[in-house]
């Protein structure tokens, strides 16, 4: 028993000094310098580096290094030229003519032409390519013929000259330029071919500032500077090393030891301490909150086929408690459109009101008496979520909150794959965590793909609530055609109100990311549409070397190196 | 006979140390939840957040503080210990039963006309022993839709009998050629009778000693499963899960790792020591016999 | 002659065991819930795209057909194309004329055999380092305890060994990480490093984690065996002839302890060659174990089956090797068996 006490005491003593170490480097890298290697890390892994296929946050960040897009988003969310130099739109707003920048060289050495643009778009939208968001581009003329193999080319994309191409639409689409800013349709080298090939992900090639050097799935991606990048003098860095699937706690260790230059994935305790530390005051940038986290209730399954039960649940969720689990990072949300997306409305939507919740449940015939704990919905309801995620922690709190109105849920944790398959299968999962992250800055992104009738399927349903509302669908169609910004926003606000009242979803919180880097890293600015945008960052190597001093190498590594050197001179 | 072994085992230093550890864990399991005013799955947001942003430390309302979801640590430890002990003991009962049956039957039939049974049983043991056990358990856990306590203990029970079965088989084979057993058979005792009257009592001591030691490894296995989040569903408090969840705040709240770690260690060590003492007592019994 | 027949019989049985494991692995993999196509397509994918991917991966075919193509690929000799569009030998690893084909990983888009081949050196390094530490600890502490048996030293060593065998590896790993990497900064926290020196440095903590657990059992074995050897007449004779305590321990007792130690450590090595799941995961060690757990999480069927087969092969091979080795070292077993 004494030994045990000793062990506990030792563990305690070792962990106790909880202070975070100060920033490395005595001055900020204010002036751009060429050269050096940036070391990054991510908590998640990437599945693919093929721009046409991979579509999650980290792949997005990595793809923005390899590929240059046609147009891009400014920090304030406006469309800006990138590979495309300028464009014109006709009266009817159905035909766009784009002029490509001259003299752009792809990473395989070939100059970029309008043919490459057409080939890349057709490759991405080809029926043989598992592009997850091909429907973003369905208003391009001839899309359905091309997608169903009735046509061998995409009629709406025309080559007009070496550096001139046109995109024609079947009907006006306010989101066209926004979806052209996505890496999905970024020009890819000729090695990508006309059709999708899995091998391309292992040798990706575009017109971006960095080329892939080495990729070990689940561990590491390394990039090397592309010297032919079309913006002269850029990028500043020689290399980027990006470690994958690194737990938060490990990342903090690497960051403090100077093995990692950026910190993006924090445990909530660490984030708190960095924010509170005087040495780090004024450092770090928040990314805008551009996702909504929610849970769905399957409107085809009892008891959620009754709108009163759904409303009762929506009234029973206390969002403040969830936000307190990760103070600073998570903020309550009671509407569908997150703060960073146009059309966001700061006024409250769904409200926490226990009395109303019990009232609604009584209307559905499941009156609950909190003093005796009797009544309520008689059966346990399965709630699906991904294990080891923050959603799981939130679910454990929802479970307590819903018990207060007599709705008992059972948290079922799933691996990602099982969660995706089961929640998107018809009449399978009564409720579970859900959410949506912004693909492009337009409110339409938060309605059509997730809650419209079109998004319902027997398998792989994107509408996990299986909620179908004709009034809602009509509002969306009208908004999509409208060209006047304010008119569109009004329509989306009405659609949002329907979601709030009918409660297929309970919107709970939004999360924003914090970016921290050592002072020797310069030139970082938060990008509104993608996370960890480090393509134009530079490193003051002299400051880094000074700051690291002898800390860079661990004693044992030195020892081992010495021993090896002694034996094999 | 077994009672004598028990007495002797408990008289030894190891046995006593083990019992003391187990007593402490049992005390925690019984009294812990009773001492705390909050249930193991109740988030006490009213208790607030500590000034450094982490969950609150020990205070009057929460004697050991709270965890990352503001739940009472003492209450969860107590329930976690209960769960571990329950799963480990039941799984061991199951696996010992399988081991005793398979082992004696295989040992009894080895080298007779029914040797095929022995062969089949031993090949099965070979296959299962060659299967990466953790992957097997994880796969079964994932394949069964719902992972509750029952699933975990069935999985552990069904995979934990292999080693014991081999030892029991060897012991049965040895007994079979003992004079008095051969005499009983020669006198016309049927196999079930001889097994019950002469083999079972002699194998019982061995099985018992192995079982107690096996509880220790069951506790370890359960903690690994819940650590890897393939064990029982949340929010059920289990020691491995608590340790895993505490790891995120390791440098800030080391107690969230140290406490469940200490309880796992104490129970594994406790059963290990008692098992050891029993084995020693059984061995000296065998030598005397 | 009898020896050869016995060896062949043993080999045949091992192959049978392996086949059973392969089938079991296949069955378990195919009852796992979840859909690899859905996962690969990503959370925001559209239905038709997922269906397309499913056809491409062949997960929509009947179970029996999948089993047939899996087993007929597994070990073969000539060029072989199972499915339409398969390039012969596209995902094979050839050993002379025997080809092993474990299929192609969904996630990594590489032949599983090659994938495991890439991870195996790291796992082998970790396993051998762990076993080396384990033997050092076991012999050192075991001899210490035997030399001063029934003293406080013996008690201390026994307590330590019991403690070591009782601590779950995830706890050891965390304690080692905090002490040696986080606080003292002597060793890297996790990962694999580049270059020989760095790789060795990265392997120390995970190897130590595994060794400490294994040593818990091995120390006790060495101590018990040495003590029982010390009681035997030949040792008493040696001592009567004036051999020193140390010489008796090392020259006489140890030689006989080698046998059981080889058995124990050999089996440990076999088990570790299949990858140490928990330890490799905590230390992010790029071995077969972390490959296996990643595959379970991402439902990468071919990799799950591949790692299960390799892990079992490791155990079976270790069993065979230990049997053979013990037979060679110890003439008594050979005679008794024959």
Coordinates of N, CA, C and O in Angstrom, one line a residue, chain C residues 12-98:
Chain C
X12 N 2.4 -29.3 -40.3 CA 1.1 -29.5 -40.9 C 0.0 -28.9 -40.0 O -0.9 -28.2 -40.4
X13 N 0.1 -29.3 -38.7 CA -0.9 -28.8 -37.7 C -0.9 -27.2 -37.7 O -1.9 -26.6 -37.7
X14 N 0.4 -26.7 -37.8 CA 0.5 -25.2 -37.7 C -0.2 -24.6 -38.9 O -0.9 -23.6 -38.8
X15 N -0.1 -25.2 -40.1 CA -0.7 -24.7 -41.3 C -2.2 -24.7 -41.1 O -3.0 -23.8 -41.5
X16 N -2.7 -25.9 -40.5 CA -4.1 -26.0 -40.3 C -4.6 -24.9 -39.4 O -5.7 -24.3 -39.6
X17 N -3.9 -24.6 -38.3 CA -4.2 -23.6 -37.4 C -4.3 -22.3 -38.1 O -5.3 -21.5 -38.0
X18 N -3.3 -22.0 -39.0 CA -3.3 -20.7 -39.7 C -4.6 -20.6 -40.6 O -5.2 -19.6 -40.7
X19 N -4.9 -21.7 -41.3 CA -6.1 -21.7 -42.2 C -7.3 -21.4 -41.3 O -8.1 -20.5 -41.7
X20 N -7.4 -22.0 -40.2 CA -8.6 -21.7 -39.3 C -8.6 -20.3 -38.9 O -9.7 -19.6 -38.9
X21 N -7.5 -19.7 -38.6 CA -7.4 -18.3 -38.2 C -7.8 -17.4 -39.4 O -8.6 -16.5 -39.2
X22 N -7.4 -17.7 -40.6 CA -7.7 -16.9 -41.7 C -9.2 -16.9 -41.9 O -9.8 -15.9 -42.1
X23 N -9.8 -18.1 -41.8 CA -11.3 -18.2 -42.0 C -12.0 -17.4 -40.9 O -12.9 -16.6 -41.2
X24 N -11.5 -17.5 -39.7 CA -12.1 -16.8 -38.6 C -12.0 -15.3 -38.8 O -13.0 -14.6 -38.6
X25 N -10.9 -14.9 -39.2 CA -10.6 -13.5 -39.5 C -11.6 -13.0 -40.5 O -12.2 -11.9 -40.4
X26 N -11.8 -13.8 -41.6 CA -12.7 -13.4 -42.7 C -14.1 -13.2 -42.1 O -14.8 -12.2 -42.4
X27 N -14.5 -14.2 -41.4 CA -15.9 -14.2 -40.9 C -16.1 -12.9 -40.0 O -17.0 -12.2 -40.1
X28 N -15.2 -12.7 -39.0 CA -15.3 -11.6 -38.1 C -15.3 -10.3 -38.9 O -16.1 -9.4 -38.6
X29 N -14.4 -10.2 -39.8 CA -14.4 -8.9 -40.6 C -15.7 -8.7 -41.3 O -16.1 -7.5 -41.4
X30 N -16.3 -9.7 -41.8 CA -17.5 -9.5 -42.6 C -18.8 -9.3 -41.8 O -19.9 -9.0 -42.3
X31 N -18.7 -9.6 -40.4 CA -19.9 -9.3 -39.6 C -19.7 -7.9 -38.9 O -20.7 -7.5 -38.3
X32 N -18.6 -7.3 -39.1 CA -18.4 -6.0 -38.5 C -19.4 -5.0 -39.1 O -19.5 -5.0 -40.3
X33 N -20.0 -4.2 -38.3 CA -21.0 -3.2 -38.9 C -20.1 -2.1 -39.5 O -19.0 -1.9 -39.3
X34 N -20.8 -1.3 -40.3 CA -20.1 -0.1 -40.9 C -19.8 -0.4 -42.4 O -19.8 -1.6 -42.8
X35 N -19.5 0.6 -43.1 CA -19.4 0.5 -44.6 C -18.2 1.2 -45.0 O -18.1 2.5 -44.9
X36 N -17.2 0.5 -45.5 CA -16.0 1.2 -45.9 C -16.2 2.2 -47.0 O -15.5 3.2 -47.1
X37 N -17.1 1.9 -47.9 CA -17.3 2.8 -49.1 C -17.8 4.1 -48.5 O -17.4 5.2 -48.9
X38 N -18.8 4.1 -47.6 CA -19.3 5.3 -47.0 C -18.2 6.1 -46.3 O -18.2 7.3 -46.4
X39 N -17.3 5.4 -45.7 CA -16.3 6.1 -45.0 C -15.3 6.8 -46.0 O -14.9 7.9 -45.8
X40 N -14.9 6.0 -47.0 CA -14.0 6.6 -48.0 C -14.6 7.8 -48.7 O -13.8 8.7 -49.0
X41 N -15.9 7.7 -49.0 CA -16.5 8.8 -49.7 C -16.5 10.1 -48.9 O -16.5 11.2 -49.4
X42 N -16.5 9.9 -47.6 CA -16.5 11.1 -46.7 C -17.9 11.4 -46.2 O -18.9 11.1 -46.8
X43 N -17.9 12.2 -45.1 CA -19.2 12.5 -44.4 C -20.2 13.3 -45.3 O -21.4 13.2 -45.1
X44 N -19.7 14.1 -46.2 CA -20.6 15.0 -46.9 C -20.8 14.4 -48.3 O -21.2 15.2 -49.2
X45 N -20.6 13.1 -48.6 CA -20.7 12.6 -49.9 C -22.2 12.3 -50.3 O -23.0 12.2 -49.5
X46 N -22.4 12.3 -51.6 CA -23.7 12.0 -52.1 C -23.9 10.5 -52.4 O -23.0 9.8 -52.7
X47 N -25.2 10.1 -52.3 CA -25.5 8.6 -52.3 C -25.0 7.9 -53.6 O -24.3 6.8 -53.4
X48 N -25.2 8.5 -54.8 CA -24.7 7.8 -56.0 C -23.2 7.5 -55.9 O -22.8 6.5 -56.4
X49 N -22.5 8.5 -55.4 CA -21.0 8.4 -55.4 C -20.6 7.2 -54.4 O -19.7 6.5 -54.7
X50 N -21.4 7.1 -53.3 CA -21.1 6.0 -52.4 C -21.3 4.6 -53.0 O -20.5 3.7 -53.0
X51 N -22.4 4.6 -53.8 CA -22.8 3.3 -54.4 C -21.8 2.9 -55.4 O -21.3 1.7 -55.5
X52 N -21.3 3.9 -56.1 CA -20.2 3.6 -57.2 C -19.0 3.1 -56.5 O -18.4 2.1 -57.0
X53 N -18.6 3.7 -55.4 CA -17.4 3.3 -54.7 C -17.6 1.8 -54.2 O -16.6 1.0 -54.2
X54 N -18.8 1.5 -53.8 CA -19.1 0.2 -53.2 C -18.8 -0.9 -54.3 O -18.2 -1.9 -54.0
X55 N -19.3 -0.6 -55.5 CA -19.1 -1.5 -56.6 C -17.6 -1.7 -56.9 O -17.1 -2.8 -57.1
X56 N -17.0 -0.5 -56.9 CA -15.5 -0.6 -57.2 C -14.7 -1.4 -56.2 O -13.8 -2.1 -56.6
X57 N -15.1 -1.3 -54.9 CA -14.4 -2.1 -53.9 C -14.8 -3.5 -53.9 O -14.2 -4.4 -53.2
X58 N -15.9 -3.9 -54.5 CA -16.4 -5.2 -54.5 C -17.1 -5.7 -53.2 O -17.3 -6.8 -53.0
X59 N -17.5 -4.7 -52.4 CA -18.1 -5.1 -51.1 C -19.6 -5.4 -51.3 O -20.3 -5.7 -50.4
X60 N -20.1 -5.3 -52.6 CA -21.5 -5.6 -52.8 C -21.7 -7.0 -53.3 O -22.8 -7.4 -53.5
X61 N -20.6 -7.7 -53.4 CA -20.7 -9.1 -53.9 C -21.1 -10.1 -52.8 O -20.9 -9.7 -51.6
X62 N -21.7 -11.2 -53.1 CA -22.0 -12.2 -52.0 C -20.8 -12.6 -51.2 O -19.7 -12.7 -51.7
X63 N -21.1 -13.0 -50.0 CA -20.0 -13.3 -49.0 C -19.2 -14.5 -49.5 O -17.9 -14.4 -49.5
X64 N -19.8 -15.5 -50.0 CA -19.1 -16.7 -50.5 C -18.2 -16.4 -51.6 O -17.0 -16.8 -51.6
X65 N -18.6 -15.5 -52.5 CA -17.8 -15.1 -53.6 C -16.5 -14.3 -53.1 O -15.4 -14.5 -53.6
X66 N -16.8 -13.5 -52.1 CA -15.7 -12.7 -51.6 C -14.7 -13.6 -50.9 O -13.4 -13.5 -51.0
X67 N -15.2 -14.7 -50.2 CA -14.3 -15.6 -49.5 C -13.5 -16.4 -50.5 O -12.3 -16.6 -50.3
X68 N -14.2 -16.9 -51.5 CA -13.5 -17.7 -52.6 C -12.4 -16.9 -53.2 O -11.2 -17.4 -53.3
X69 N -12.7 -15.6 -53.6 CA -11.6 -14.9 -54.2 C -10.5 -14.5 -53.2 O -9.3 -14.5 -53.6
X70 N -10.9 -14.3 -52.0 CA -9.8 -14.0 -51.0 C -8.9 -15.2 -50.8 O -7.7 -15.0 -50.8
X71 N -9.5 -16.4 -50.6 CA -8.6 -17.5 -50.3 C -7.8 -17.9 -51.5 O -6.7 -18.4 -51.4
X72 N -8.4 -17.8 -52.7 CA -7.7 -18.3 -53.9 C -6.5 -17.3 -54.2 O -5.6 -17.6 -54.8
X73 N -6.7 -16.0 -53.8 CA -5.6 -15.1 -54.0 C -4.5 -15.3 -53.0 O -3.3 -15.1 -53.3
X74 N -4.9 -15.7 -51.8 CA -4.0 -15.7 -50.6 C -2.6 -16.3 -50.9 O -1.6 -15.6 -50.7
X75 N -2.6 -17.5 -51.2 CA -1.3 -18.1 -51.6 C -1.4 -18.8 -52.9 O -2.3 -19.6 -53.1
X76 N -0.6 -18.5 -53.9 CA -0.7 -19.1 -55.2 C 0.7 -19.1 -55.8 O 1.6 -18.5 -55.3
X77 N 0.8 -19.7 -57.0 CA 2.1 -19.7 -57.6 C 2.1 -18.9 -58.9 O 2.8 -18.0 -59.1
X78 N 1.2 -19.3 -59.9 CA 1.3 -18.7 -61.2 C 0.7 -17.3 -61.2 O 0.2 -16.8 -60.2
X79 N 0.7 -16.7 -62.4 CA 0.0 -15.4 -62.6 C -1.5 -15.7 -62.4 O -2.0 -16.7 -62.8
X80 N -2.2 -14.8 -61.8 CA -3.6 -15.0 -61.5 C -4.4 -13.7 -61.5 O -4.0 -12.8 -60.9
X81 N -5.4 -13.7 -62.2 CA -6.3 -12.6 -62.2 C -7.7 -13.1 -61.7 O -8.3 -13.9 -62.4
X82 N -8.1 -12.6 -60.6 CA -9.3 -13.1 -60.0 C -10.5 -12.3 -60.6 O -11.4 -12.9 -61.2
X83 N -10.5 -11.0 -60.4 CA -11.6 -10.2 -60.8 C -11.3 -9.7 -62.2 O -10.1 -9.6 -62.6
X84 N -12.4 -9.3 -62.9 CA -12.2 -8.6 -64.2 C -11.4 -7.3 -64.0 O -11.7 -6.6 -63.1
X85 N -10.4 -7.1 -64.8 CA -9.7 -5.9 -64.7 C -8.5 -6.0 -63.7 O -7.7 -5.0 -63.6
X86 N -8.4 -7.1 -63.0 CA -7.2 -7.3 -62.2 C -6.0 -7.5 -63.0 O -6.0 -8.2 -63.9
X87 N -4.9 -6.8 -62.6 CA -3.7 -7.1 -63.2 C -3.1 -8.3 -62.5 O -3.1 -8.3 -61.2
X88 N -2.5 -9.3 -63.2 CA -1.9 -10.4 -62.5 C -0.8 -9.9 -61.6 O 0.0 -9.0 -62.0
X89 N -0.7 -10.5 -60.4 CA 0.3 -10.2 -59.5 C 0.4 -8.7 -59.1 O 1.4 -8.2 -58.7
X90 N -0.7 -8.0 -59.2 CA -0.7 -6.6 -58.9 C -0.4 -6.3 -57.4 O 0.2 -5.4 -57.1
X91 N -0.9 -7.2 -56.6 CA -0.8 -7.0 -55.2 C -0.1 -8.1 -54.5 O -0.4 -8.4 -53.3
X92 N 0.8 -8.8 -55.2 CA 1.5 -9.9 -54.6 C 2.8 -9.6 -53.9 O 3.4 -8.6 -54.3
X93 N 3.2 -10.4 -53.0 CA 4.5 -10.4 -52.5 C 5.1 -11.8 -52.8 O 4.4 -12.8 -52.5
X94 N 6.2 -11.9 -53.6 CA 6.6 -13.2 -54.0 C 7.8 -13.7 -53.1 O 8.6 -12.9 -52.7
X95 N 7.6 -14.9 -52.7 CA 8.7 -15.6 -52.0 C 9.1 -16.8 -52.9 O 8.4 -17.8 -52.9
X96 N 10.2 -16.6 -53.7 CA 10.5 -17.6 -54.7 C 9.3 -17.8 -55.6 O 8.8 -16.9 -56.1
X97 N 8.8 -19.1 -55.7 CA 7.7 -19.3 -56.6 C 6.3 -19.1 -55.9 O 5.3 -19.1 -56.5
X98 N 6.4 -19.0 -54.5 CA 5.1 -18.8 -53.8 C 4.8 -17.3 -53.7 O 5.6 -16.5 -53.3

